Amino acid sequence: MNFWRWLTTPDPEPGFTRRKLGRLFLRVLLFTVLATVLSALLRAVGLGPYLDTWWGTLIFVLALYIPLARFLNVDTFVPRRVAATGPRTGKGGKVAATSAQRRKERNRFAGVRKGPPHGGGRR
């Protein structure tokens, strides 16, 4: 596994493990180095007086943070498909159907004018 894939792949283990905290520290360090280098380049071009204003700093931070927000939050918000390792339960404690099962059930009555039975029988 190459370095970039290791850095950007979410860790499926719950909680903050030593490995996860190390990767988070490395991501923040890379983000800080990138922000410092970009700030120095903008100052070298002559945009230093604009970066020293509150609105210049705000634009710089937003322009840098928004594209890299996912990179910084890879392990903070684990995607559902990675987080859910066991069977998920839906309403009433039933195991939720996979997308293939839901599609099969939806297509079961395709082309039939009348819908599927609801509840069935007298109550």
CSV table of N, CA, C and O in Angstrom, one decimal:
chain,number,residue,atom,x,y,z
A,1,MET,N,0.9,-1.2,0.0
A,1,MET,CA,0.0,0.0,0.0
A,1,MET,C,0.9,1.2,0.0
A,1,MET,O,1.8,1.3,0.8
A,2,ASN,N,0.6,2.2,-0.9
A,2,ASN,CA,1.5,3.4,-1.0
A,2,ASN,C,1.1,4.3,0.1
A,2,ASN,O,0.0,4.2,0.8
A,3,PHE,N,1.9,5.3,0.3
A,3,PHE,CA,1.8,6.3,1.4
A,3,PHE,C,0.5,7.1,1.3
A,3,PHE,O,-0.2,7.3,2.3
A,4,TRP,N,0.2,7.6,0.1
A,4,TRP,CA,-1.0,8.4,0.0
A,4,TRP,C,-2.3,7.6,0.3
A,4,TRP,O,-3.2,8.1,0.9
A,5,ARG,N,-2.4,6.4,-0.2
A,5,ARG,CA,-3.6,5.6,0.0
A,5,ARG,C,-3.7,5.3,1.5
A,5,ARG,O,-4.8,5.3,2.1
A,6,TRP,N,-2.6,5.0,2.2
A,6,TRP,CA,-2.6,4.8,3.6
A,6,TRP,C,-3.1,6.0,4.4
A,6,TRP,O,-3.8,5.9,5.3
A,7,LEU,N,-2.7,7.2,3.9
A,7,LEU,CA,-3.1,8.4,4.6
A,7,LEU,C,-4.5,8.8,4.4
A,7,LEU,O,-5.2,9.4,5.2
A,8,THR,N,-5.1,8.4,3.2
A,8,THR,CA,-6.5,8.8,2.9
A,8,THR,C,-7.5,7.7,3.0
A,8,THR,O,-8.7,8.0,2.8
A,9,THR,N,-7.2,6.6,3.5
A,9,THR,CA,-8.1,5.5,3.7
A,9,THR,C,-8.7,5.5,5.1
A,9,THR,O,-7.9,5.6,6.0
A,10,PRO,N,-10.0,5.5,5.3
A,10,PRO,CA,-10.5,5.5,6.7
A,10,PRO,C,-10.2,4.3,7.4
A,10,PRO,O,-10.2,3.2,6.8
A,11,ASP,N,-9.9,4.4,8.7
A,11,ASP,CA,-9.6,3.3,9.5
A,11,ASP,C,-10.9,2.7,10.1
A,11,ASP,O,-11.7,3.4,10.7
A,12,PRO,N,-11.2,1.4,9.8
A,12,PRO,CA,-12.5,0.9,10.3
A,12,PRO,C,-12.6,0.6,11.8
A,12,PRO,O,-13.7,0.4,12.2
A,13,GLU,N,-11.5,0.7,12.5
A,13,GLU,CA,-11.6,0.4,13.9
A,13,GLU,C,-12.3,1.6,14.6
A,13,GLU,O,-12.1,2.8,14.3
A,14,PRO,N,-13.2,1.3,15.6
A,14,PRO,CA,-13.9,2.4,16.3
A,14,PRO,C,-13.0,3.1,17.3
A,14,PRO,O,-12.0,2.5,17.7
A,15,GLY,N,-13.3,4.3,17.6
A,15,GLY,CA,-12.5,5.1,18.6
A,15,GLY,C,-11.2,5.6,18.0
A,15,GLY,O,-10.9,5.4,16.8
A,16,PHE,N,-10.4,6.3,18.8
A,16,PHE,CA,-9.2,6.9,18.3
A,16,PHE,C,-8.0,6.0,18.8
A,16,PHE,O,-7.6,6.1,19.9
A,17,THR,N,-7.6,5.2,17.9
A,17,THR,CA,-6.4,4.3,18.2
A,17,THR,C,-5.1,5.1,17.9
A,17,THR,O,-5.1,6.2,17.4
A,18,ARG,N,-4.0,4.5,18.3
A,18,ARG,CA,-2.7,5.2,18.2
A,18,ARG,C,-2.4,5.4,16.7
A,18,ARG,O,-1.9,6.5,16.3
A,19,ARG,N,-2.8,4.4,15.9
A,19,ARG,CA,-2.5,4.6,14.4
A,19,ARG,C,-3.4,5.7,13.8
A,19,ARG,O,-2.9,6.5,13.0
A,20,LYS,N,-4.6,5.8,14.2
A,20,LYS,CA,-5.5,6.8,13.7
A,20,LYS,C,-5.1,8.2,14.2
A,20,LYS,O,-5.1,9.1,13.4
A,21,LEU,N,-4.7,8.3,15.4
A,21,LEU,CA,-4.2,9.6,15.9
A,21,LEU,C,-2.9,10.0,15.2
A,21,LEU,O,-2.7,11.2,14.9
A,22,GLY,N,-2.0,9.0,14.9
A,22,GLY,CA,-0.8,9.3,14.1
A,22,GLY,C,-1.1,9.8,12.8
A,22,GLY,O,-0.5,10.8,12.3
A,23,ARG,N,-2.0,9.2,12.1
A,23,ARG,CA,-2.4,9.7,10.7
A,23,ARG,C,-3.1,11.0,10.8
A,23,ARG,O,-2.8,11.9,9.9
A,24,LEU,N,-3.9,11.3,11.8
A,24,LEU,CA,-4.5,12.6,11.9
A,24,LEU,C,-3.5,13.7,12.2
A,24,LEU,O,-3.5,14.8,11.6
A,25,PHE,N,-2.5,13.4,13.0
A,25,PHE,CA,-1.4,14.3,13.2
A,25,PHE,C,-0.6,14.6,12.0
A,25,PHE,O,-0.3,15.8,11.6
A,26,LEU,N,-0.3,13.6,11.2
A,26,LEU,CA,0.4,13.7,9.9
A,26,LEU,C,-0.4,14.5,8.9
A,26,LEU,O,0.1,15.4,8.2
A,27,ARG,N,-1.8,14.3,8.9
A,27,ARG,CA,-2.6,15.1,8.0
A,27,ARG,C,-2.6,16.6,8.4
A,27,ARG,O,-2.5,17.5,7.5
A,28,VAL,N,-2.7,16.9,9.6
A,28,VAL,CA,-2.7,18.3,10.1
A,28,VAL,C,-1.4,18.9,9.8
A,28,VAL,O,-1.3,20.1,9.4
A,29,LEU,N,-0.3,18.2,10.0
A,29,LEU,CA,1.1,18.7,9.7
A,29,LEU,C,1.2,19.0,8.2
A,29,LEU,O,1.7,20.1,7.9
A,30,LEU,N,0.7,18.1,7.4
A,30,LEU,CA,0.8,18.4,5.9
A,30,LEU,C,0.0,19.6,5.5
A,30,LEU,O,0.4,20.4,4.7
A,31,PHE,N,-1.2,19.7,6.2
A,31,PHE,CA,-2.1,20.9,5.9
A,31,PHE,C,-1.4,22.2,6.3
A,31,PHE,O,-1.5,23.2,5.6
A,32,THR,N,-0.8,22.1,7.5
A,32,THR,CA,-0.1,23.3,8.0
A,32,THR,C,1.1,23.7,7.1
A,32,THR,O,1.3,24.9,6.8
A,33,VAL,N,1.9,22.7,6.6
A,33,VAL,CA,3.0,23.0,5.7
A,33,VAL,C,2.5,23.6,4.4
A,33,VAL,O,3.0,24.6,3.9
A,34,LEU,N,1.4,23.0,3.9
A,34,LEU,CA,0.8,23.5,2.6
A,34,LEU,C,0.3,24.9,2.8
A,34,LEU,O,0.5,25.8,1.9
A,35,ALA,N,-0.4,25.2,3.9
A,35,ALA,CA,-0.9,26.6,4.1
A,35,ALA,C,0.3,27.6,4.3
A,35,ALA,O,0.2,28.7,3.7
A,36,THR,N,1.4,27.2,4.9
A,36,THR,CA,2.5,28.1,5.1
A,36,THR,C,3.2,28.3,3.8
A,36,THR,O,3.5,29.5,3.5
A,37,VAL,N,3.4,27.3,3.0
A,37,VAL,CA,4.0,27.5,1.7
A,37,VAL,C,3.2,28.4,0.8
A,37,VAL,O,3.7,29.3,0.1
A,38,LEU,N,1.8,28.1,0.7
A,38,LEU,CA,1.0,28.9,-0.1
A,38,LEU,C,0.9,30.4,0.4
A,38,LEU,O,0.9,31.3,-0.5
A,39,SER,N,0.9,30.6,1.6
A,39,SER,CA,1.0,32.0,2.2
A,39,SER,C,2.3,32.7,1.8
A,39,SER,O,2.3,33.8,1.4
A,40,ALA,N,3.4,32.0,1.9
A,40,ALA,CA,4.7,32.5,1.5
A,40,ALA,C,4.7,32.9,0.0
A,40,ALA,O,5.2,33.9,-0.4
A,41,LEU,N,4.1,32.0,-0.8
A,41,LEU,CA,4.1,32.2,-2.3
A,41,LEU,C,3.2,33.5,-2.6
A,41,LEU,O,3.6,34.3,-3.4
A,42,LEU,N,2.1,33.6,-1.9
A,42,LEU,CA,1.2,34.7,-2.2
A,42,LEU,C,1.9,36.0,-1.7
A,42,LEU,O,1.7,37.1,-2.4
A,43,ARG,N,2.6,35.9,-0.6
A,43,ARG,CA,3.3,37.1,-0.2
A,43,ARG,C,4.5,37.5,-1.1
A,43,ARG,O,4.7,38.7,-1.4
A,44,ALA,N,5.1,36.5,-1.7
A,44,ALA,CA,6.2,36.8,-2.7
A,44,ALA,C,5.7,37.4,-4.0
A,44,ALA,O,6.3,38.2,-4.6
A,45,VAL,N,4.4,37.0,-4.3
A,45,VAL,CA,3.8,37.6,-5.5
A,45,VAL,C,3.4,39.1,-5.3
A,45,VAL,O,3.3,39.8,-6.2
A,46,GLY,N,3.2,39.4,-4.0
A,46,GLY,CA,2.8,40.8,-3.7
A,46,GLY,C,1.5,41.0,-3.1
A,46,GLY,O,0.9,42.1,-3.0
A,47,LEU,N,0.9,39.9,-2.7
A,47,LEU,CA,-0.5,39.9,-2.1
A,47,LEU,C,-0.4,39.9,-0.5
A,47,LEU,O,-1.4,39.7,0.1
A,48,GLY,N,0.7,40.2,0.0
A,48,GLY,CA,0.9,40.2,1.5
A,48,GLY,C,0.0,41.2,2.2
A,48,GLY,O,-0.6,40.9,3.2
A,49,PRO,N,-0.1,42.5,1.7
A,49,PRO,CA,-1.0,43.4,2.4
A,49,PRO,C,-2.5,43.0,2.4
A,49,PRO,O,-3.2,43.3,3.3
A,50,TYR,N,-2.9,42.2,1.4
A,50,TYR,CA,-4.3,41.7,1.4
A,50,TYR,C,-4.5,40.6,2.3
A,50,TYR,O,-5.5,40.4,2.9
A,51,LEU,N,-3.4,39.7,2.5
A,51,LEU,CA,-3.5,38.6,3.4
A,51,LEU,C,-3.5,39.1,4.9
A,51,LEU,O,-3.9,38.4,5.8
A,52,ASP,N,-3.0,40.3,5.1
A,52,ASP,CA,-3.0,40.8,6.5
A,52,ASP,C,-4.3,41.4,7.0
A,52,ASP,O,-4.5,41.7,8.1
A,53,THR,N,-5.3,41.5,6.1
A,53,THR,CA,-6.6,42.0,6.5
A,53,THR,C,-7.4,40.8,6.9
A,53,THR,O,-7.1,39.7,6.6
A,54,TRP,N,-8.5,41.1,7.6
A,54,TRP,CA,-9.4,40.0,8.1
A,54,TRP,C,-10.1,39.3,7.0
A,54,TRP,O,-10.2,38.1,7.0
A,55,TRP,N,-10.5,40.1,5.9
A,55,TRP,CA,-11.2,39.4,4.8
A,55,TRP,C,-10.2,38.7,3.9
A,55,TRP,O,-10.6,37.6,3.4
A,56,GLY,N,-9.0,39.1,3.8
A,56,GLY,CA,-8.0,38.4,3.0
A,56,GLY,C,-7.7,37.0,3.7
A,56,GLY,O,-7.5,36.0,3.0
A,57,THR,N,-7.5,37.1,5.0
A,57,THR,CA,-7.3,35.9,5.8
A,57,THR,C,-8.4,34.9,5.7
A,57,THR,O,-8.3,33.7,5.5
A,58,LEU,N,-9.7,35.4,5.8
A,58,LEU,CA,-10.9,34.6,5.7
A,58,LEU,C,-10.9,33.9,4.3
A,58,LEU,O,-11.2,32.7,4.2
A,59,ILE,N,-10.7,34.7,3.2
A,59,ILE,CA,-10.7,34.1,1.9
A,59,ILE,C,-9.7,33.0,1.7
A,59,ILE,O,-9.9,32.0,1.2
A,60,PHE,N,-8.5,33.3,2.2
A,60,PHE,CA,-7.4,32.4,2.2
A,60,PHE,C,-7.7,31.1,2.9
A,60,PHE,O,-7.5,30.0,2.4
A,61,VAL,N,-8.2,31.2,4.1
A,61,VAL,CA,-8.5,30.0,4.9
A,61,VAL,C,-9.6,29.2,4.3
A,61,VAL,O,-9.6,28.0,4.2
A,62,LEU,N,-10.7,29.9,3.8
A,62,LEU,CA,-11.8,29.2,3.2
A,62,LEU,C,-11.4,28.5,1.9
A,62,LEU,O,-11.8,27.4,1.6
A,63,ALA,N,-10.6,29.2,1.1
A,63,ALA,CA,-10.1,28.6,-0.2
A,63,ALA,C,-9.2,27.4,0.0
A,63,ALA,O,-9.1,26.5,-0.8
A,64,LEU,N,-8.5,27.4,1.2
A,64,LEU,CA,-7.7,26.3,1.5
A,64,LEU,C,-8.4,25.1,2.2
A,64,LEU,O,-8.2,24.0,1.9
A,65,TYR,N,-9.3,25.5,3.1
A,65,TYR,CA,-9.9,24.5,4.0
A,65,TYR,C,-11.0,23.7,3.3
A,65,TYR,O,-11.1,22.5,3.4
A,66,ILE,N,-11.8,24.4,2.5
A,66,ILE,CA,-13.0,23.7,1.8
A,66,ILE,C,-12.5,22.6,0.9
A,66,ILE,O,-13.1,21.5,1.1
A,67,PRO,N,-11.5,22.8,0.1
A,67,PRO,CA,-11.1,21.6,-0.7
A,67,PRO,C,-10.4,20.5,0.1
A,67,PRO,O,-10.5,19.3,-0.2
A,68,LEU,N,-9.8,20.8,1.2
A,68,LEU,CA,-9.1,19.9,2.0
A,68,LEU,C,-9.9,19.4,3.2
A,68,LEU,O,-9.3,18.6,4.0
A,69,ALA,N,-11.1,19.7,3.4
A,69,ALA,CA,-11.9,19.3,4.5
A,69,ALA,C,-12.1,17.8,4.6
A,69,ALA,O,-12.0,17.2,5.7
A,70,ARG,N,-12.3,17.2,3.5
A,70,ARG,CA,-12.5,15.8,3.5
A,70,ARG,C,-11.2,15.1,3.8
A,70,ARG,O,-11.2,14.1,4.5
A,71,PHE,N,-10.1,15.6,3.3
A,71,PHE,CA,-8.8,15.1,3.6
A,71,PHE,C,-8.5,15.1,5.1
A,71,PHE,O,-7.9,14.2,5.7
A,72,LEU,N,-8.9,16.2,5.8
A,72,LEU,CA,-8.6,16.3,7.2
A,72,LEU,C,-9.6,15.5,8.1
A,72,LEU,O,-9.3,15.1,9.2
A,73,ASN,N,-10.8,15.2,7.5
A,73,ASN,CA,-11.8,14.5,8.3
A,73,ASN,C,-12.0,13.0,7.9
A,73,ASN,O,-13.1,12.5,8.1
A,74,VAL,N,-11.0,12.4,7.3
A,74,VAL,CA,-11.2,11.0,6.8
A,74,VAL,C,-11.6,10.1,7.9
A,74,VAL,O,-12.5,9.3,7.8
A,75,ASP,N,-10.9,10.2,9.0
A,75,ASP,CA,-11.2,9.2,10.1
A,75,ASP,C,-12.2,9.7,11.1
A,75,ASP,O,-12.7,9.0,12.0
A,76,THR,N,-12.6,11.0,11.0
A,76,THR,CA,-13.5,11.6,12.0
A,76,THR,C,-14.9,11.1,11.7
A,76,THR,O,-15.7,10.6,12.5
A,77,PHE,N,-15.3,11.1,10.4
A,77,PHE,CA,-16.6,10.7,10.0
A,77,PHE,C,-16.5,9.5,9.1
A,77,PHE,O,-16.2,9.7,7.9
A,78,VAL,N,-16.6,8.3,9.6
A,78,VAL,CA,-16.4,7.1,8.8
A,78,VAL,C,-17.6,6.9,8.0
A,78,VAL,O,-18.8,7.0,8.4
A,79,PRO,N,-17.5,6.6,6.7
A,79,PRO,CA,-18.6,6.3,5.8
A,79,PRO,C,-19.4,5.1,6.3
A,79,PRO,O,-18.9,4.2,7.0
A,80,ARG,N,-20.7,5.1,6.0
A,80,ARG,CA,-21.6,4.1,6.5
A,80,ARG,C,-21.2,2.7,6.1
A,80,ARG,O,-21.3,1.8,6.9
A,81,ARG,N,-20.8,2.5,4.9
A,81,ARG,CA,-20.5,1.2,4.4
A,81,ARG,C,-19.3,0.6,5.1
A,81,ARG,O,-19.2,-0.6,5.3
A,82,VAL,N,-18.4,1.5,5.6
A,82,VAL,CA,-17.3,1.0,6.4
A,82,VAL,C,-17.6,0.8,7.8
A,82,VAL,O,-17.2,-0.1,8.5
A,83,ALA,N,-18.4,1.7,8.4
A,83,ALA,CA,-18.8,1.7,9.8
A,83,ALA,C,-19.7,0.5,10.1
A,83,ALA,O,-19.6,0.0,11.2
A,84,ALA,N,-20.6,0.2,9.2
A,84,ALA,CA,-21.6,-0.9,9.5
A,84,ALA,C,-21.0,-2.2,9.1
A,84,ALA,O,-21.1,-2.6,7.9
A,85,THR,N,-20.3,-2.9,10.0
A,85,THR,CA,-19.7,-4.2,9.7
A,85,THR,C,-20.7,-5.3,9.9
A,85,THR,O,-20.7,-6.3,9.3
A,86,GLY,N,-21.6,-5.2,10.9
A,86,GLY,CA,-22.6,-6.2,11.2
A,86,GLY,C,-23.9,-5.9,10.5
A,86,GLY,O,-24.0,-4.9,9.8
A,87,PRO,N,-24.9,-6.8,10.7
A,87,PRO,CA,-26.2,-6.6,10.1
A,87,PRO,C,-26.9,-5.4,10.8
A,87,PRO,O,-26.9,-5.2,12.0
A,88,ARG,N,-27.4,-4.5,9.9
A,88,ARG,CA,-28.1,-3.3,10.5
A,88,ARG,C,-29.6,-3.7,10.7
A,88,ARG,O,-30.2,-4.5,10.0
A,89,THR,N,-30.1,-3.1,11.7
A,89,THR,CA,-31.5,-3.3,12.0
A,89,THR,C,-32.4,-2.1,11.6
A,89,THR,O,-31.9,-1.0,11.8
A,90,GLY,N,-33.6,-2.4,11.1
A,90,GLY,CA,-34.5,-1.3,10.8
A,90,GLY,C,-35.6,-1.2,11.8
A,90,GLY,O,-35.4,-1.4,13.0
A,91,LYS,N,-36.8,-0.9,11.3
A,91,LYS,CA,-37.9,-0.7,12.3
A,91,LYS,C,-38.3,-2.1,12.9
A,91,LYS,O,-38.3,-3.1,12.2
A,92,GLY,N,-38.6,-2.0,14.1
A,92,GLY,CA,-39.0,-3.2,14.8
A,92,GLY,C,-37.9,-4.3,15.1
A,92,GLY,O,-38.2,-5.4,15.3
A,93,GLY,N,-36.7,-3.9,14.9
A,93,GLY,CA,-35.6,-4.8,15.2
A,93,GLY,C,-35.3,-5.8,14.0
A,93,GLY,O,-34.5,-6.7,14.2
A,94,LYS,N,-36.0,-5.6,12.9
A,94,LYS,CA,-35.7,-6.5,11.7
A,94,LYS,C,-34.4,-6.1,11.1
A,94,LYS,O,-34.0,-4.9,11.1
A,95,VAL,N,-33.8,-7.1,10.5
A,95,VAL,CA,-32.5,-6.8,9.7
A,95,VAL,C,-32.9,-6.1,8.5
A,95,VAL,O,-33.8,-6.5,7.7
A,96,ALA,N,-32.2,-4.9,8.2
A,96,ALA,CA,-32.5,-4.1,7.0
A,96,ALA,C,-32.1,-4.9,5.8
A,96,ALA,O,-31.1,-5.6,5.8
A,97,ALA,N,-32.9,-4.8,4.7
A,97,ALA,CA,-32.6,-5.5,3.5
A,97,ALA,C,-31.4,-4.7,2.7
A,97,ALA,O,-31.3,-3.5,2.8
A,98,THR,N,-30.7,-5.5,1.9
A,98,THR,CA,-29.7,-4.9,1.1
A,98,THR,C,-30.4,-4.2,-0.1
A,98,THR,O,-31.6,-4.5,-0.3
A,99,SER,N,-29.6,-3.5,-0.8
A,99,SER,CA,-30.2,-2.8,-2.0
A,99,SER,C,-30.7,-3.8,-3.0
A,99,SER,O,-31.7,-3.6,-3.7
A,100,ALA,N,-30.0,-4.9,-3.2
A,100,ALA,CA,-30.4,-5.9,-4.1
A,100,ALA,C,-31.8,-6.6,-3.7
A,100,ALA,O,-32.6,-6.8,-4.5
A,101,GLN,N,-31.9,-6.8,-2.4
A,101,GLN,CA,-33.2,-7.4,-1.9
A,101,GLN,C,-34.3,-6.4,-2.0
A,101,GLN,O,-35.4,-6.7,-2.4
A,102,ARG,N,-34.0,-5.1,-1.8
A,102,ARG,CA,-35.1,-4.1,-1.9
A,102,ARG,C,-35.5,-3.9,-3.4
A,102,ARG,O,-36.7,-3.8,-3.7
A,103,ARG,N,-34.5,-4.0,-4.3
A,103,ARG,CA,-34.8,-3.9,-5.7
A,103,ARG,C,-35.6,-5.1,-6.2
A,103,ARG,O,-36.6,-4.9,-6.9
A,104,LYS,N,-35.3,-6.3,-5.7
A,104,LYS,CA,-36.0,-7.5,-6.1
A,104,LYS,C,-37.5,-7.4,-5.6
A,104,LYS,O,-38.4,-7.7,-6.3
A,105,GLU,N,-37.7,-6.9,-4.3
A,105,GLU,CA,-39.0,-6.7,-3.8
A,105,GLU,C,-39.8,-5.7,-4.6
A,105,GLU,O,-41.0,-5.8,-4.8
A,106,ARG,N,-39.1,-4.6,-4.9
A,106,ARG,CA,-39.8,-3.5,-5.7
A,106,ARG,C,-40.2,-4.0,-7.1
A,106,ARG,O,-41.3,-3.7,-7.6
A,107,ASN,N,-39.4,-4.8,-7.7
A,107,ASN,CA,-39.7,-5.3,-9.1
A,107,ASN,C,-40.6,-6.5,-9.0
A,107,ASN,O,-41.0,-6.9,-10.1
A,108,ARG,N,-40.9,-7.0,-7.9
A,108,ARG,CA,-41.8,-8.2,-7.8
A,108,ARG,C,-43.2,-7.9,-8.3
A,108,ARG,O,-43.8,-8.8,-9.0
A,109,PHE,N,-43.7,-6.7,-8.1
A,109,PHE,CA,-45.0,-6.4,-8.6
A,109,PHE,C,-45.0,-5.4,-9.8
A,109,PHE,O,-45.9,-4.7,-10.0
A,110,ALA,N,-43.9,-5.4,-10.5
A,110,ALA,CA,-43.7,-4.5,-11.7
A,110,ALA,C,-44.7,-4.9,-12.7
A,110,ALA,O,-44.9,-6.1,-13.1
A,111,GLY,N,-45.4,-4.0,-13.3
A,111,GLY,CA,-46.4,-4.3,-14.4
A,111,GLY,C,-47.8,-4.7,-13.9
A,111,GLY,O,-48.7,-4.9,-14.7
A,112,VAL,N,-47.9,-4.9,-12.6
A,112,VAL,CA,-49.2,-5.2,-12.0
A,112,VAL,C,-50.0,-4.0,-11.6
A,112,VAL,O,-49.4,-3.1,-11.0
A,113,ARG,N,-51.2,-3.9,-12.0
A,113,ARG,CA,-52.0,-2.6,-11.7
A,113,ARG,C,-52.2,-2.5,-10.2
A,113,ARG,O,-52.2,-1.4,-9.7
A,114,LYS,N,-52.6,-3.6,-9.6
A,114,LYS,CA,-52.9,-3.5,-8.2
A,114,LYS,C,-51.6,-3.7,-7.4
A,114,LYS,O,-50.7,-4.4,-7.8
A,115,GLY,N,-51.4,-2.9,-6.3
A,115,GLY,CA,-50.2,-3.0,-5.5
A,115,GLY,C,-50.1,-4.2,-4.7
A,115,GLY,O,-51.0,-5.1,-4.7
A,116,PRO,N,-49.0,-4.4,-4.0
A,116,PRO,CA,-48.9,-5.6,-3.1
A,116,PRO,C,-49.9,-5.5,-2.0
A,116,PRO,O,-50.4,-4.5,-1.6
A,117,PRO,N,-50.2,-6.7,-1.4
A,117,PRO,CA,-51.1,-6.7,-0.2
A,117,PRO,C,-50.5,-6.0,1.0
A,117,PRO,O,-49.3,-6.0,1.2
A,118,HIS,N,-51.4,-5.2,1.7
A,118,HIS,CA,-50.9,-4.5,2.8
A,118,HIS,C,-51.6,-5.1,4.1
A,118,HIS,O,-52.8,-4.9,4.3
A,119,GLY,N,-50.8,-5.8,4.9
A,119,GLY,CA,-51.4,-6.3,6.2
A,119,GLY,C,-52.1,-7.6,6.0
A,119,GLY,O,-51.8,-8.5,6.7
A,120,GLY,N,-52.9,-7.8,5.1
A,120,GLY,CA,-53.6,-9.0,4.8
A,120,GLY,C,-54.6,-9.5,5.9
A,120,GLY,O,-54.3,-9.4,7.0
A,121,GLY,N,-55.8,-9.9,5.5
A,121,GLY,CA,-56.7,-10.5,6.4
A,121,GLY,C,-57.5,-9.4,7.2
A,121,GLY,O,-57.2,-8.2,7.2
A,122,ARG,N,-58.5,-9.9,8.0
A,122,ARG,CA,-59.2,-9.1,8.9
A,122,ARG,C,-58.5,-8.8,10.2
A,122,ARG,O,-57.7,-9.6,10.6
A,123,ARG,N,-58.9,-7.7,10.8
A,123,ARG,CA,-58.3,-7.4,12.1
A,123,ARG,C,-59.3,-7.2,13.1
A,123,ARG,O,-60.3,-6.8,13.0
